Amino acid sequence: MNNPPDVIRAGYAELIVTDLEQARWFYCDVLGLVVTAEDDDALYLRAYQEYLHHSLVLRQGDEPALARLAYRVRSPREVDAAERYFTELGVPTRRVPEGTTRGIGEAVRIQDPLGFPVEFFYHALHTERLTQHYHMHRANALARIDHFNVVVPDVAAARDYYTSLGFGVSETIEDSDDNVYAAWLFRKQTVHDIALTGGDGPRLHHIAFATNERSQILHTCDMLGALQREHHIERGPGRHGVSNAFYLYLRDPDGHRIEVYTSDYYTGDPDNPTIRWDVHDNRRRSFWGHEVATSWYAEASTVLDLDGRPVPTTEPPHRESVVSVGADGFGVITEDGVTQGVKLGHQV
Ligand code: 4SX
Ligand code: FE2
C-alpha cells in the first residue's frame, strides 16, 4: 500500500450559498472575514492572520451545500502521494489543474470513503497577512480557520479512516459499551482539524474559525443583538468540555453552521493522551452543563459529490441526543420530540 499524503492542517472549505450578498453581510460585515478576491459567482475570504489566498470560498448556487473540504499537504510531492494513495484505495480521485479553484495550485480531489468531497493541495497564492493591521480589525476579528466538523453515521469507522491517514485522536465521547458518539482528530498541534459527530451522514456539521480572545466572541453576540439578528446565534457562548475551548455557534443566512472558537490546548507530543468523555457526563459538550440546542444535533448541511450532486445519507445505529442528559437533570428532547425520562447521573 502507498503511504497516505502528509496532511498539515484543515486548509479551506467551499460552501454553496443561495444569496451571495446575504452571505457577504454575514461573513464580512458580521464575522469580519476579509475579501481576497471575488468573481461574479464567488467570494474568496480569509481571516486576519492568514496569508494563503483563502480559507473559505462562498459560491452562488441553487441549494445550500458543502462543495469541498480542503487539506493542505506538506509539499507538492504530497499532492502526488494523495493521487496514488486514493487511487489505490479505490475511491473517486481526480487531479485538477492550477486555478480550478481560484488561488489554488494543482490539486487532487477525492470523494472520501465517508462520502465527503475532499481536496489535497499545496500551492496557493500568497496574500498580505493582516495580523498587525489593527486599524482594519473588527472587535470580533477572526484569526484563522481552525477545523471542520462532519456528521457521519459510523463514528468508529470514520475515526479509523482518519487515523489511517495519520491523524491523532485528541478526545472522544463514548459509552461503557464502547459505542463512539463523537471523536476529535488532529494533524496540526491543537485539539483538531476534523471532528466526527454521530448522526445522519455524510453531512457538514460546521466550519470553525479561531479568535485570539474570548472577548471577541462576546462582541459578535453583542453585535448580532444590536442588529436584531440574534436568531443567527444557535448555541453558546460557552466553554466546551471536549477541547476546553470557548465557543459560539452561528447559523449563516443559508443555515450553514459556523463556530467561533478560542483557547484549546497543545497536542503535539507523540504520546499526547486521548481524553475519553462518557456520553452521560453532562459537562462534555458544555462544561457549565447547559443543554445543547436540539437543532445542533439534528441539522447539518448537505454535501456534494465531485460532480456536484447531493450525496444521500445513512442513519446511525445510536444517537447521542437520545442517550444524553440535559443540564437540568431532565432528558433532552430528542429529534422525534420525545422527552427521555432520566434523572441526573442515571443512565438511560
Ligand atoms: O460540543 S463539544 O464540547 O463536544 C465540542 C464541539 C468541542 C469542540 C468543538 O470544536 C465542537 O465543535
Ligand atoms: Fe467545533
CSV table of C-alpha atoms and ligand atoms in Angstrom, one decimal:
chain,number,residue,atom,x,y,z
A,1,MET,CA,0.0,0.0,0.0
A,2,ASN,CA,1.2,3.5,-0.8
A,3,ASN,CA,1.8,6.0,2.0
A,4,PRO,CA,-1.0,8.4,2.8
A,5,PRO,CA,-0.3,12.1,2.0
A,6,ASP,CA,1.3,14.2,4.7
A,7,VAL,CA,-1.5,16.5,5.7
A,8,ILE,CA,-0.5,19.7,7.6
A,9,ARG,CA,-3.9,21.0,8.5
A,10,ALA,CA,-7.5,21.9,7.6
A,11,GLY,CA,-7.0,24.4,4.8
A,12,TYR,CA,-10.2,25.8,3.3
A,13,ALA,CA,-13.8,24.9,2.7
A,14,GLU,CA,-16.1,25.8,-0.2
A,15,LEU,CA,-19.8,26.4,0.6
A,16,ILE,CA,-22.7,26.8,-1.8
A,17,VAL,CA,-24.8,29.7,-0.7
A,18,THR,CA,-28.1,30.9,-2.3
A,19,ASP,CA,-27.6,34.6,-1.9
A,20,LEU,CA,-24.0,36.0,-2.2
A,21,GLU,CA,-24.9,39.4,-0.9
A,22,GLN,CA,-26.6,38.0,2.2
A,23,ALA,CA,-23.6,35.8,2.7
A,24,ARG,CA,-21.2,38.8,2.3
A,25,TRP,CA,-23.2,40.5,5.1
A,26,PHE,CA,-22.8,37.6,7.4
A,27,TYR,CA,-19.2,36.6,6.7
A,28,CYS,CA,-17.7,40.0,6.1
A,29,ASP,CA,-19.8,42.5,7.9
A,30,VAL,CA,-20.6,40.4,11.0
A,31,LEU,CA,-17.7,37.9,11.2
A,32,GLY,CA,-15.1,40.3,9.7
A,33,LEU,CA,-13.5,38.0,7.2
A,34,VAL,CA,-11.5,39.8,4.5
A,35,VAL,CA,-12.3,39.5,0.8
A,36,THR,CA,-9.1,38.4,-1.1
A,37,ALA,CA,-10.9,38.2,-4.4
A,38,GLU,CA,-14.3,37.9,-6.0
A,39,ASP,CA,-15.9,36.6,-9.2
A,40,ASP,CA,-19.4,37.1,-10.4
A,41,ASP,CA,-20.5,34.0,-8.6
A,42,ALA,CA,-18.0,33.6,-5.7
A,43,LEU,CA,-16.2,35.3,-2.7
A,44,TYR,CA,-12.8,34.2,-1.6
A,45,LEU,CA,-12.3,35.0,2.1
A,46,ARG,CA,-9.5,34.9,4.6
A,47,ALA,CA,-9.0,35.7,8.3
A,48,TYR,CA,-6.6,38.3,9.6
A,49,GLN,CA,-3.6,36.0,10.3
A,50,GLU,CA,-3.8,34.1,7.1
A,51,TYR,CA,-1.5,34.7,4.1
A,52,LEU,CA,-2.9,32.0,1.8
A,53,HIS,CA,-5.4,33.2,-0.8
A,54,HIS,CA,-8.5,32.0,1.2
A,55,SER,CA,-9.8,29.8,3.9
A,56,LEU,CA,-13.4,30.0,2.8
A,57,VAL,CA,-15.0,30.1,-0.7
A,58,LEU,CA,-18.7,31.1,-0.9
A,59,ARG,CA,-20.1,30.1,-4.3
A,60,GLN,CA,-23.6,31.1,-5.5
A,61,GLY,CA,-25.9,28.1,-6.2
A,62,ASP,CA,-29.5,27.0,-6.1
A,63,GLU,CA,-29.3,24.9,-2.8
A,64,PRO,CA,-27.0,25.4,0.2
A,65,ALA,CA,-24.4,22.7,0.4
A,66,LEU,CA,-20.8,21.8,1.1
A,67,ALA,CA,-18.8,21.7,-2.2
A,68,ARG,CA,-15.4,20.8,-0.7
A,69,LEU,CA,-13.2,20.4,2.4
A,70,ALA,CA,-9.6,21.0,1.6
A,71,TYR,CA,-6.5,19.9,3.5
A,72,ARG,CA,-3.1,21.5,2.9
A,73,VAL,CA,-0.3,18.9,2.5
A,74,ARG,CA,3.4,19.4,3.2
A,75,SER,CA,4.8,19.7,-0.3
A,76,PRO,CA,3.8,19.3,-4.0
A,77,ARG,CA,5.1,15.7,-3.8
A,78,GLU,CA,2.4,15.0,-1.2
A,79,VAL,CA,-0.3,16.0,-3.8
A,80,ASP,CA,1.1,13.2,-6.0
A,81,ALA,CA,1.1,10.9,-2.9
A,82,ALA,CA,-2.6,11.7,-2.4
A,83,GLU,CA,-3.4,10.7,-6.0
A,84,ARG,CA,-1.5,7.4,-5.7
A,85,TYR,CA,-3.0,6.6,-2.3
A,86,PHE,CA,-6.6,7.3,-3.0
A,87,THR,CA,-6.5,5.7,-6.5
A,88,GLU,CA,-5.2,2.5,-4.8
A,89,LEU,CA,-7.9,2.9,-2.1
A,90,GLY,CA,-10.4,2.8,-4.9
A,91,VAL,CA,-12.4,6.0,-4.2
A,92,PRO,CA,-13.2,8.5,-6.9
A,93,THR,CA,-10.0,10.5,-7.4
A,94,ARG,CA,-9.3,13.4,-9.8
A,95,ARG,CA,-6.3,15.6,-10.4
A,96,VAL,CA,-7.3,19.2,-11.1
A,97,PRO,CA,-5.1,21.8,-12.7
A,98,GLU,CA,-3.9,25.1,-11.1
A,99,GLY,CA,-6.7,27.6,-10.9
A,100,THR,CA,-9.6,25.1,-10.9
A,101,THR,CA,-10.3,26.9,-7.6
A,102,ARG,CA,-9.1,30.5,-7.9
A,103,GLY,CA,-5.9,31.0,-5.9
A,104,ILE,CA,-5.2,27.3,-5.5
A,105,GLY,CA,-2.5,25.3,-7.4
A,106,GLU,CA,-2.7,21.8,-8.9
A,107,ALA,CA,-4.6,19.6,-6.5
A,108,VAL,CA,-6.2,16.2,-6.0
A,109,ARG,CA,-9.9,15.8,-5.3
A,110,ILE,CA,-11.5,12.7,-4.0
A,111,GLN,CA,-14.8,11.5,-2.7
A,112,ASP,CA,-13.5,10.0,0.5
A,113,PRO,CA,-14.7,6.7,1.9
A,114,LEU,CA,-17.1,8.5,4.2
A,115,GLY,CA,-18.7,10.2,1.2
A,116,PHE,CA,-17.2,13.7,1.5
A,117,PRO,CA,-15.7,15.8,-1.3
A,118,VAL,CA,-12.1,16.4,-0.1
A,119,GLU,CA,-9.2,18.2,-1.8
A,120,PHE,CA,-5.5,18.0,-1.1
A,121,PHE,CA,-3.4,21.0,-2.2
A,122,TYR,CA,0.0,22.5,-1.5
A,123,HIS,CA,0.4,25.6,-3.8
A,124,ALA,CA,-1.8,28.6,-3.1
A,125,LEU,CA,-1.3,32.3,-3.9
A,126,HIS,CA,0.1,34.3,-1.1
A,127,THR,CA,-1.5,37.5,0.1
A,128,GLU,CA,-0.8,40.0,2.8
A,129,ARG,CA,-1.0,38.8,6.3
A,130,LEU,CA,-3.0,41.4,8.2
A,131,THR,CA,-2.0,40.3,11.8
A,132,GLN,CA,-0.9,43.7,12.9
A,133,HIS,CA,-3.2,45.8,10.7
A,134,TYR,CA,-5.2,46.6,13.8
A,135,HIS,CA,-6.8,49.6,12.3
A,136,MET,CA,-8.6,47.2,9.9
A,137,HIS,CA,-9.7,44.6,12.6
A,138,ARG,CA,-13.2,44.5,13.8
A,139,ALA,CA,-13.6,44.0,17.5
A,140,ASN,CA,-14.5,40.4,16.8
A,141,ALA,CA,-11.6,39.7,14.4
A,142,LEU,CA,-11.3,36.1,13.3
A,143,ALA,CA,-7.6,34.9,13.3
A,144,ARG,CA,-7.6,31.7,11.2
A,145,ILE,CA,-9.5,28.7,10.2
A,146,ASP,CA,-9.3,26.0,12.9
A,147,HIS,CA,-11.3,22.9,12.0
A,148,PHE,CA,-14.1,21.1,10.1
A,149,ASN,CA,-16.8,19.1,11.9
A,150,VAL,CA,-18.7,16.4,9.9
A,151,VAL,CA,-21.7,14.2,10.6
A,152,VAL,CA,-21.1,10.5,10.0
A,153,PRO,CA,-23.4,7.5,10.8
A,154,ASP,CA,-20.4,5.3,12.0
A,155,VAL,CA,-18.0,7.4,14.1
A,156,ALA,CA,-15.7,4.5,14.9
A,157,ALA,CA,-15.2,3.6,11.2
A,158,ALA,CA,-14.6,7.3,10.4
A,159,ARG,CA,-12.1,7.6,13.3
A,160,ASP,CA,-10.3,4.6,11.9
A,161,TYR,CA,-10.2,6.1,8.4
A,162,TYR,CA,-8.7,9.3,9.7
A,163,THR,CA,-6.2,7.5,11.9
A,164,SER,CA,-5.1,5.5,8.9
A,165,LEU,CA,-4.3,8.9,7.3
A,166,GLY,CA,-2.0,9.7,10.3
A,167,PHE,CA,-4.4,11.8,12.3
A,168,GLY,CA,-4.1,11.7,16.1
A,169,VAL,CA,-7.2,11.3,18.3
A,170,SER,CA,-7.3,14.0,21.0
A,171,GLU,CA,-10.7,13.3,22.5
A,172,THR,CA,-13.8,11.1,22.2
A,173,ILE,CA,-17.3,10.7,23.6
A,174,GLU,CA,-18.1,7.1,24.3
A,175,ASP,CA,-20.3,4.8,26.5
A,176,SER,CA,-19.4,1.8,28.6
A,177,ASP,CA,-20.4,-0.5,25.7
A,178,ASP,CA,-17.6,1.1,23.6
A,179,ASN,CA,-20.1,2.9,21.3
A,180,VAL,CA,-18.3,6.0,20.0
A,181,TYR,CA,-20.6,9.1,19.6
A,182,ALA,CA,-18.1,11.7,18.5
A,183,ALA,CA,-14.3,12.0,18.0
A,184,TRP,CA,-11.8,14.8,17.5
A,185,LEU,CA,-8.6,14.3,15.4
A,186,PHE,CA,-5.6,16.4,14.5
A,187,ARG,CA,-2.6,16.9,12.3
A,188,LYS,CA,-1.7,20.4,13.5
A,189,GLN,CA,-0.7,20.6,17.1
A,190,THR,CA,-4.1,21.5,18.5
A,191,VAL,CA,-7.2,19.5,19.5
A,192,HIS,CA,-8.5,19.1,16.0
A,193,ASP,CA,-8.5,19.6,12.3
A,194,ILE,CA,-11.6,17.4,11.9
A,195,ALA,CA,-14.3,16.3,14.3
A,196,LEU,CA,-16.7,13.5,13.8
A,197,THR,CA,-20.3,13.8,15.1
A,198,GLY,CA,-22.6,10.8,15.0
A,199,GLY,CA,-25.8,11.3,13.0
A,200,ASP,CA,-27.3,11.1,9.5
A,201,GLY,CA,-24.3,11.4,7.2
A,202,PRO,CA,-22.3,12.3,5.3
A,203,ARG,CA,-23.3,15.9,6.1
A,204,LEU,CA,-21.2,19.0,7.2
A,205,HIS,CA,-21.8,20.0,10.8
A,206,HIS,CA,-19.7,23.1,10.9
A,207,ILE,CA,-16.6,25.0,10.0
A,208,ALA,CA,-14.7,26.7,12.8
A,209,PHE,CA,-12.6,29.8,12.9
A,210,ALA,CA,-10.3,30.7,15.8
A,211,THR,CA,-10.1,34.1,17.5
A,212,ASN,CA,-7.4,35.1,19.9
A,213,GLU,CA,-9.6,36.2,22.7
A,214,ARG,CA,-13.0,35.3,24.1
A,215,SER,CA,-14.0,38.9,24.3
A,216,GLN,CA,-14.1,38.8,20.5
A,217,ILE,CA,-16.7,36.1,20.7
A,218,LEU,CA,-18.8,38.1,23.1
A,219,HIS,CA,-18.6,41.1,20.8
A,220,THR,CA,-20.1,39.0,18.0
A,221,CYS,CA,-23.1,38.2,20.2
A,222,ASP,CA,-23.5,41.8,21.2
A,223,MET,CA,-23.3,42.9,17.6
A,224,LEU,CA,-26.0,40.4,16.5
A,225,GLY,CA,-28.2,41.6,19.3
A,226,ALA,CA,-27.7,45.2,18.4
A,227,LEU,CA,-28.6,44.5,14.8
A,228,GLN,CA,-31.7,42.5,15.8
A,229,ARG,CA,-30.1,39.5,14.1
A,230,GLU,CA,-29.8,37.4,17.4
A,231,HIS,CA,-31.5,34.5,15.7
A,232,HIS,CA,-28.2,33.7,14.0
A,233,ILE,CA,-26.9,32.6,17.4
A,234,GLU,CA,-27.6,28.9,17.8
A,235,ARG,CA,-25.6,27.7,20.8
A,236,GLY,CA,-23.4,29.4,23.3
A,237,PRO,CA,-21.3,31.4,24.1
A,238,GLY,CA,-19.8,28.8,26.4
A,239,ARG,CA,-17.0,26.6,27.4
A,240,HIS,CA,-16.7,23.2,25.8
A,241,GLY,CA,-15.9,20.2,27.9
A,242,VAL,CA,-14.2,18.5,25.0
A,243,SER,CA,-11.3,20.7,23.8
A,244,ASN,CA,-11.7,23.1,26.7
A,245,ALA,CA,-12.3,25.8,24.0
A,246,PHE,CA,-14.5,28.9,24.5
A,247,TYR,CA,-17.1,28.7,21.7
A,248,LEU,CA,-20.1,30.2,19.9
A,249,TYR,CA,-22.2,28.6,17.1
A,250,LEU,CA,-23.9,30.7,14.5
A,251,ARG,CA,-26.1,29.8,11.5
A,252,ASP,CA,-25.4,31.7,8.3
A,253,PRO,CA,-28.3,33.0,6.2
A,254,ASP,CA,-28.4,29.6,4.4
A,255,GLY,CA,-28.3,27.6,7.6
A,256,HIS,CA,-24.6,26.6,7.3
A,257,ARG,CA,-23.2,26.4,10.9
A,258,ILE,CA,-20.1,28.4,11.8
A,259,GLU,CA,-18.2,28.0,15.1
A,260,VAL,CA,-16.1,30.8,16.6
A,261,TYR,CA,-13.5,29.0,18.8
A,262,THR,CA,-10.6,30.0,21.1
A,263,SER,CA,-8.2,28.7,23.7
A,264,ASP,CA,-7.9,24.9,23.2
A,265,TYR,CA,-4.6,23.2,24.0
A,266,TYR,CA,-1.3,21.8,22.6
A,267,THR,CA,-1.4,18.2,21.4
A,268,GLY,CA,1.9,17.9,19.5
A,269,ASP,CA,3.8,15.5,21.7
A,270,PRO,CA,3.9,11.9,20.3
A,271,ASP,CA,2.3,10.4,23.4
A,272,ASN,CA,-0.4,13.1,23.8
A,273,PRO,CA,-3.1,11.2,25.8
A,274,THR,CA,-6.6,10.8,24.3
A,275,ILE,CA,-9.3,12.2,26.6
A,276,ARG,CA,-12.4,10.0,26.7
A,277,TRP,CA,-15.7,11.5,27.9
A,278,ASP,CA,-18.6,9.4,29.0
A,279,VAL,CA,-21.7,10.2,27.0
A,280,HIS,CA,-23.6,10.7,30.3
A,281,ASP,CA,-21.1,13.3,31.6
A,282,ASN,CA,-23.2,16.4,31.4
A,283,ARG,CA,-20.1,18.6,31.1
A,284,ARG,CA,-18.7,17.0,27.9
A,285,ARG,CA,-20.3,19.4,25.4
A,286,SER,CA,-20.9,22.4,27.8
A,287,PHE,CA,-18.5,22.5,30.7
A,288,TRP,CA,-21.1,24.6,32.5
A,289,GLY,CA,-23.8,22.0,32.0
A,290,HIS,CA,-26.0,23.9,29.6
A,291,GLU,CA,-28.3,21.9,27.4
A,292,VAL,CA,-27.3,21.6,23.8
A,293,ALA,CA,-29.9,23.0,21.3
A,294,THR,CA,-31.8,20.3,19.6
A,295,SER,CA,-31.1,21.8,16.2
A,296,TRP,CA,-27.3,21.5,16.9
A,297,TYR,CA,-27.7,17.7,17.0
A,298,ALA,CA,-30.3,17.4,14.2
A,299,GLU,CA,-29.4,19.9,11.5
A,300,ALA,CA,-26.4,19.9,9.1
A,301,SER,CA,-25.5,20.8,5.5
A,302,THR,CA,-25.9,18.5,2.5
A,303,VAL,CA,-22.6,17.5,0.9
A,304,LEU,CA,-22.0,17.3,-2.9
A,305,ASP,CA,-20.0,14.6,-4.8
A,306,LEU,CA,-17.3,15.5,-7.2
A,307,ASP,CA,-19.9,16.2,-9.9
A,308,GLY,CA,-21.9,18.5,-7.7
A,309,ARG,CA,-24.7,16.0,-6.9
A,310,PRO,CA,-26.1,15.7,-3.3
A,311,VAL,CA,-24.8,12.6,-1.5
A,312,PRO,CA,-27.5,10.5,0.1
A,313,THR,CA,-27.3,10.0,3.9
A,314,THR,CA,-27.4,6.9,6.1
A,315,GLU,CA,-28.8,6.8,9.7
A,316,PRO,CA,-26.6,6.0,12.7
A,317,PRO,CA,-27.2,3.0,15.0
A,318,HIS,CA,-27.1,5.2,18.2
A,319,ARG,CA,-27.9,8.8,18.7
A,320,GLU,CA,-26.1,10.9,21.4
A,321,SER,CA,-29.1,13.3,21.5
A,322,VAL,CA,-31.2,10.3,22.7
A,323,VAL,CA,-28.9,9.0,25.4
A,324,SER,CA,-27.6,12.2,26.9
A,325,VAL,CA,-28.9,14.1,29.9
A,326,GLY,CA,-29.9,17.7,30.0
A,327,ALA,CA,-28.2,20.1,32.4
A,328,ASP,CA,-31.4,20.4,34.4
A,329,GLY,CA,-31.4,16.6,35.0
A,330,PHE,CA,-34.4,16.1,32.7
A,331,GLY,CA,-34.0,14.2,29.5
A,332,VAL,CA,-33.1,16.0,26.3
A,333,ILE,CA,-35.9,16.4,23.9
A,334,THR,CA,-34.9,14.1,21.0
A,335,GLU,CA,-35.3,14.6,17.3
A,336,ASP,CA,-38.6,12.7,17.5
A,337,GLY,CA,-39.9,15.2,20.1
A,338,VAL,CA,-39.9,12.5,22.8
A,339,THR,CA,-38.6,13.5,26.2
A,340,GLN,CA,-36.4,10.8,27.8
A,341,GLY,CA,-37.3,10.3,31.4
A,342,VAL,CA,-34.0,10.2,33.1
A,343,LYS,CA,-32.6,11.6,36.4
A,344,LEU,CA,-29.3,13.4,36.7
A,345,GLY,CA,-26.4,11.0,36.8
A,346,HIS,CA,-28.6,8.0,35.9
A,347,GLN,CA,-28.0,6.1,32.7
A,348,VAL,CA,-30.9,5.6,30.3
B,1,4SX,O1,-19.7,20.1,21.9
B,1,4SX,S1,-18.4,19.7,22.3
B,1,4SX,O2,-18.0,20.3,23.6
B,1,4SX,O3,-18.2,18.3,22.4
B,1,4SX,C1,-17.3,20.4,21.1
B,1,4SX,C2,-17.8,20.7,19.9
B,1,4SX,C3,-15.9,20.6,21.4
B,1,4SX,C4,-15.1,21.2,20.4
B,1,4SX,C5,-15.7,21.6,19.2
B,1,4SX,O4,-15.0,22.2,18.3
B,1,4SX,C6,-17.0,21.3,19.0
B,1,4SX,O5,-17.5,21.8,17.8
B,2,FE2,FE,-16.1,22.6,16.5
